[in-house]
Amino acid sequence: MKRKCFIFDLDGVIVDTAKYHYQAWKSLANELGIDFSVEQNEQLKGVSRVDSLKKILKWSGRTLDPIEFQNKMNQKNANYIEYISGMNTSELLPDVDRVLKYLTNKEQFITLGSASKNARPILDKVKITGLFDAIVDGNDVSKAKPNPEVFLRAAQQTKSKTKNCIVFEDSVAGIQAANKAGMTSVGIGDPKILHEAQYNFQNFKVMSNDFLEQLIKK
Ligand code: B16
Ligand code: MG
């Protein structure tokens, strides 16, 4: 039996927490006197917390001393945690449950490859932790996307070859990481933004079971 390793990004793929990251970064940036556009936010998707704050400061030409930097990161995370505290199963993105069930029934490996350090509590809140064969998140890696470390670890944990791994990602950095790892990259979101992906879907609603079957048999 073919057993592929399906690696799901979390924010923006399984749950719509991308909007909460955006709101939390925007209020921090505005407080620092920095404008923060939707386009800039796009460049933060999939990017670690540390690297995100570094980018915001670079765009603004501002600097913070190490203590202020840490304080601002803590402030952003506290704000984000407040946003996600009320999450429940209704925040699973459309058809994620169908795709997860289909792959589970086909006995495929299901893994998480997320940059977020808040990934585990979020999976618990939307009640899907038990479906995963491996969970790799921001606490487990030292190199952030577009470095492929997070996806390579998910492959290792399921003893899968990289050519047998399929990554679902909503960020440019994540698609680049999947491509660097030699994995199949599937962009979930705007194909103009995610044009480096091998396949593109606006969301899981438009991804058929036939396509999933094709990936399993590939
Ligand atoms: P945290 P993903 C990423 O998660 C988000 O896309 C990115 O916006 C965020 O900065 C990063 O996680 C770190 O998140 O602050 O919760 O550790 O898309 O890789 O699942
Ligand atoms: Mg994401």
CSV table of C-alpha atoms and ligand atoms in Angstrom, one decimal:
chain,number,residue,atom,x,y,z
A,1,MET,CA,0.0,0.0,0.0
A,2,LYS,CA,1.3,3.5,-0.8
A,3,ARG,CA,1.6,5.6,2.3
A,4,LYS,CA,2.3,9.3,1.5
A,5,CYS,CA,3.1,11.9,4.1
A,6,PHE,CA,0.7,14.8,4.0
A,7,ILE,CA,2.1,17.9,5.8
A,8,PHE,CA,-0.4,20.6,6.7
A,9,ASP,CA,0.6,24.1,7.6
A,10,LEU,CA,-1.7,25.4,10.4
A,11,ASP,CA,-2.4,29.2,10.2
A,12,GLY,CA,-4.3,29.9,7.0
A,13,VAL,CA,-4.6,26.3,5.9
A,14,ILE,CA,-6.4,24.4,8.8
A,15,VAL,CA,-7.7,27.4,10.6
A,16,ASP,CA,-8.1,31.1,9.8
A,17,THR,CA,-5.8,32.3,12.5
A,18,ALA,CA,-3.9,34.3,9.8
A,19,LYS,CA,-6.4,37.1,10.4
A,20,TYR,CA,-5.6,37.1,14.2
A,21,HIS,CA,-1.9,37.3,13.5
A,22,TYR,CA,-2.6,40.2,11.2
A,23,GLN,CA,-4.7,42.1,13.8
A,24,ALA,CA,-2.1,41.5,16.5
A,25,TRP,CA,0.8,42.7,14.3
A,26,LYS,CA,-1.1,45.6,13.0
A,27,SER,CA,-2.0,47.0,16.4
A,28,LEU,CA,1.7,46.6,17.5
A,29,ALA,CA,3.0,48.2,14.4
A,30,ASN,CA,0.5,51.1,14.7
A,31,GLU,CA,1.5,51.6,18.3
A,32,LEU,CA,5.1,51.9,17.1
A,33,GLY,CA,3.9,54.6,14.7
A,34,ILE,CA,4.3,52.3,11.7
A,35,ASP,CA,1.8,51.8,8.9
A,36,PHE,CA,1.1,48.1,8.3
A,37,SER,CA,-0.6,47.0,5.0
A,38,VAL,CA,-2.2,43.8,3.9
A,39,GLU,CA,0.6,43.4,1.4
A,40,GLN,CA,3.2,43.6,4.2
A,41,ASN,CA,1.2,41.1,6.2
A,42,GLU,CA,1.4,38.7,3.3
A,43,GLN,CA,5.2,38.7,3.7
A,44,LEU,CA,4.8,37.7,7.4
A,45,LYS,CA,2.7,34.6,6.7
A,46,GLY,CA,4.6,31.5,7.7
A,47,VAL,CA,7.4,33.6,9.1
A,48,SER,CA,8.4,33.1,12.7
A,49,ARG,CA,7.6,35.6,15.5
A,50,VAL,CA,11.1,36.9,15.8
A,51,ASP,CA,11.6,37.3,12.1
A,52,SER,CA,8.2,39.0,11.7
A,53,LEU,CA,9.1,41.7,14.2
A,54,LYS,CA,12.6,42.1,12.6
A,55,LYS,CA,10.9,42.7,9.2
A,56,ILE,CA,8.4,45.2,10.6
A,57,LEU,CA,11.2,47.2,12.3
A,58,LYS,CA,13.2,47.1,9.0
A,59,TRP,CA,10.3,48.5,7.0
A,60,SER,CA,9.9,51.3,9.5
A,61,GLY,CA,13.6,52.1,9.9
A,62,ARG,CA,13.2,51.7,13.7
A,63,THR,CA,15.3,49.8,16.1
A,64,LEU,CA,14.6,48.4,19.5
A,65,ASP,CA,17.0,47.4,22.2
A,66,PRO,CA,16.9,43.6,23.1
A,67,ILE,CA,14.7,44.1,26.1
A,68,GLU,CA,12.2,46.3,24.2
A,69,PHE,CA,12.3,43.8,21.4
A,70,GLN,CA,11.4,40.9,23.7
A,71,ASN,CA,8.7,43.0,25.3
A,72,LYS,CA,7.1,43.7,22.0
A,73,MET,CA,7.2,40.1,21.0
A,74,ASN,CA,5.5,39.1,24.3
A,75,GLN,CA,2.9,41.9,23.8
A,76,LYS,CA,2.1,40.6,20.3
A,77,ASN,CA,1.8,37.1,21.5
A,78,ALA,CA,-0.4,38.0,24.5
A,79,ASN,CA,-2.7,39.9,22.1
A,80,TYR,CA,-2.8,36.9,19.7
A,81,ILE,CA,-3.5,34.4,22.6
A,82,GLU,CA,-6.4,36.6,23.6
A,83,TYR,CA,-7.8,36.4,20.0
A,84,ILE,CA,-7.4,32.6,19.8
A,85,SER,CA,-8.7,31.9,23.3
A,86,GLY,CA,-12.3,31.7,22.2
A,87,MET,CA,-11.6,29.4,19.2
A,88,ASN,CA,-13.7,26.3,18.7
A,89,THR,CA,-14.4,23.7,16.0
A,90,SER,CA,-16.4,26.3,13.9
A,91,GLU,CA,-13.1,27.9,13.0
A,92,LEU,CA,-11.8,25.0,11.0
A,93,LEU,CA,-11.6,26.2,7.4
A,94,PRO,CA,-14.2,24.8,5.0
A,95,ASP,CA,-13.7,21.2,3.9
A,96,VAL,CA,-10.6,20.7,6.1
A,97,ASP,CA,-12.5,18.0,8.0
A,98,ARG,CA,-13.4,16.2,4.7
A,99,VAL,CA,-9.8,16.2,3.5
A,100,LEU,CA,-8.5,15.0,6.8
A,101,LYS,CA,-11.1,12.2,7.0
A,102,TYR,CA,-10.5,11.1,3.4
A,103,LEU,CA,-6.7,10.8,4.0
A,104,THR,CA,-7.3,9.1,7.4
A,105,ASN,CA,-9.6,6.5,5.7
A,106,LYS,CA,-6.9,5.9,3.1
A,107,GLU,CA,-4.4,5.3,5.9
A,108,GLN,CA,-2.1,8.1,4.8
A,109,PHE,CA,0.3,9.9,7.3
A,110,ILE,CA,-1.1,13.2,8.5
A,111,THR,CA,1.4,15.6,10.0
A,112,LEU,CA,1.6,19.3,10.9
A,113,GLY,CA,4.4,21.6,9.8
A,114,SER,CA,3.8,25.0,11.3
A,115,ALA,CA,6.0,27.9,12.3
A,116,SER,CA,3.7,28.7,15.2
A,117,LYS,CA,4.6,28.1,18.8
A,118,ASN,CA,0.9,28.2,19.6
A,119,ALA,CA,0.1,25.3,17.2
A,120,ARG,CA,-0.7,22.6,19.8
A,121,PRO,CA,-3.3,24.5,21.8
A,122,ILE,CA,-5.0,25.6,18.6
A,123,LEU,CA,-5.2,22.0,17.3
A,124,ASP,CA,-6.7,21.1,20.7
A,125,LYS,CA,-9.3,23.9,20.5
A,126,VAL,CA,-10.5,22.7,17.1
A,127,LYS,CA,-10.4,19.1,18.3
A,128,ILE,CA,-8.2,17.5,15.7
A,129,THR,CA,-5.0,16.7,17.6
A,130,GLY,CA,-5.7,13.0,17.6
A,131,LEU,CA,-5.7,12.8,13.8
A,132,PHE,CA,-2.0,13.7,13.5
A,133,ASP,CA,0.8,11.1,13.2
A,134,ALA,CA,3.3,13.8,13.9
A,135,ILE,CA,3.2,17.4,15.0
A,136,VAL,CA,6.2,19.7,14.2
A,137,ASP,CA,5.8,23.4,15.2
A,138,GLY,CA,7.8,26.5,16.0
A,139,ASN,CA,9.0,25.0,19.3
A,140,ASP,CA,10.7,22.1,17.5
A,141,VAL,CA,12.8,23.9,14.9
A,142,SER,CA,15.7,26.4,14.9
A,143,LYS,CA,15.4,27.5,11.3
A,144,ALA,CA,12.2,29.3,10.2
A,145,LYS,CA,10.5,28.9,6.8
A,146,PRO,CA,11.6,29.3,4.0
A,147,ASN,CA,14.2,27.0,5.5
A,148,PRO,CA,12.7,23.5,5.0
A,149,GLU,CA,13.6,22.2,8.5
A,150,VAL,CA,10.0,22.0,9.8
A,151,PHE,CA,8.9,19.9,6.9
A,152,LEU,CA,12.0,17.7,6.9
A,153,ARG,CA,11.3,16.9,10.6
A,154,ALA,CA,7.7,15.9,9.8
A,155,ALA,CA,9.1,13.6,7.0
A,156,GLN,CA,11.7,12.1,9.5
A,157,GLN,CA,9.1,11.4,12.1
A,158,THR,CA,7.0,9.3,9.8
A,159,LYS,CA,10.1,7.8,8.1
A,160,SER,CA,8.9,9.2,4.8
A,161,LYS,CA,11.1,10.1,1.8
A,162,THR,CA,10.8,13.7,0.9
A,163,LYS,CA,9.6,12.8,-2.6
A,164,ASN,CA,6.7,11.1,-0.9
A,165,CYS,CA,5.7,14.2,1.0
A,166,ILE,CA,3.0,16.6,0.0
A,167,VAL,CA,2.8,20.1,1.7
A,168,PHE,CA,-0.4,22.2,1.9
A,169,GLU,CA,0.7,25.8,2.5
A,170,ASP,CA,-0.8,29.3,2.4
A,171,SER,CA,2.5,31.3,2.5
A,172,VAL,CA,5.2,32.1,0.0
A,173,ALA,CA,7.9,31.2,2.6
A,174,GLY,CA,6.2,27.8,3.2
A,175,ILE,CA,5.9,27.0,-0.5
A,176,GLN,CA,9.6,27.9,-1.0
A,177,ALA,CA,10.5,25.6,2.0
A,178,ALA,CA,8.5,22.7,0.5
A,179,ASN,CA,10.1,23.1,-2.9
A,180,LYS,CA,13.6,23.3,-1.3
A,181,ALA,CA,12.9,20.1,0.5
A,182,GLY,CA,12.0,18.3,-2.8
A,183,MET,CA,8.4,17.8,-1.7
A,184,THR,CA,5.2,18.3,-3.7
A,185,SER,CA,3.9,21.8,-2.9
A,186,VAL,CA,0.2,22.7,-3.0
A,187,GLY,CA,-0.7,26.3,-2.5
A,188,ILE,CA,-3.9,27.1,-0.6
A,189,GLY,CA,-4.9,30.6,-1.4
A,190,ASP,CA,-4.4,33.2,-4.2
A,191,PRO,CA,-2.5,31.5,-7.1
A,192,LYS,CA,-1.0,34.8,-8.1
A,193,ILE,CA,0.8,35.1,-4.7
A,194,LEU,CA,1.6,31.4,-4.5
A,195,HIS,CA,2.7,31.0,-8.1
A,196,GLU,CA,5.8,29.0,-7.0
A,197,ALA,CA,3.6,26.1,-5.9
A,198,GLN,CA,3.3,23.0,-8.1
A,199,TYR,CA,-0.5,23.0,-7.6
A,200,ASN,CA,-2.8,25.8,-6.6
A,201,PHE,CA,-6.3,25.8,-5.0
A,202,GLN,CA,-8.1,28.7,-3.6
A,203,ASN,CA,-9.2,26.6,-0.7
A,204,PHE,CA,-10.0,22.9,0.2
A,205,LYS,CA,-13.6,23.3,-1.0
A,206,VAL,CA,-12.4,23.3,-4.6
A,207,MET,CA,-10.0,20.3,-4.0
A,208,SER,CA,-11.6,17.1,-5.1
A,209,ASN,CA,-11.2,13.6,-3.6
A,210,ASP,CA,-10.0,12.6,-7.0
A,211,PHE,CA,-7.1,15.1,-6.7
A,212,LEU,CA,-6.2,13.6,-3.3
A,213,GLU,CA,-6.3,10.1,-4.8
A,214,GLN,CA,-4.0,11.3,-7.6
A,215,LEU,CA,-1.5,12.6,-4.9
A,216,ILE,CA,-1.6,9.3,-3.1
A,217,LYS,CA,-0.9,7.3,-6.3
A,218,LYS,CA,1.7,9.8,-7.6
B,1,B16,P1,3.5,32.3,16.7
B,1,B16,P2,2.0,28.7,10.1
B,1,B16,C1,2.9,30.9,11.3
B,1,B16,O1,2.2,29.7,11.3
B,1,B16,C2,2.1,32.1,10.9
B,1,B16,O2,1.7,32.0,9.5
B,1,B16,C3,2.9,33.4,11.1
B,1,B16,O3,2.1,34.5,10.7
B,1,B16,C4,3.4,33.5,12.5
B,1,B16,O4,4.2,34.6,12.7
B,1,B16,C5,4.2,32.2,12.9
B,1,B16,O5,3.3,31.1,12.6
B,1,B16,C6,4.6,32.2,14.3
B,1,B16,O6,3.5,32.1,15.1
B,1,B16,O7,3.7,33.7,17.0
B,1,B16,O8,2.2,31.7,17.1
B,1,B16,O9,4.6,31.4,17.2
B,1,B16,O10,1.4,29.4,9.0
B,1,B16,O11,3.4,28.2,9.8
B,1,B16,O12,1.2,27.6,10.7
B,2,MG,MG,0.3,29.5,7.2
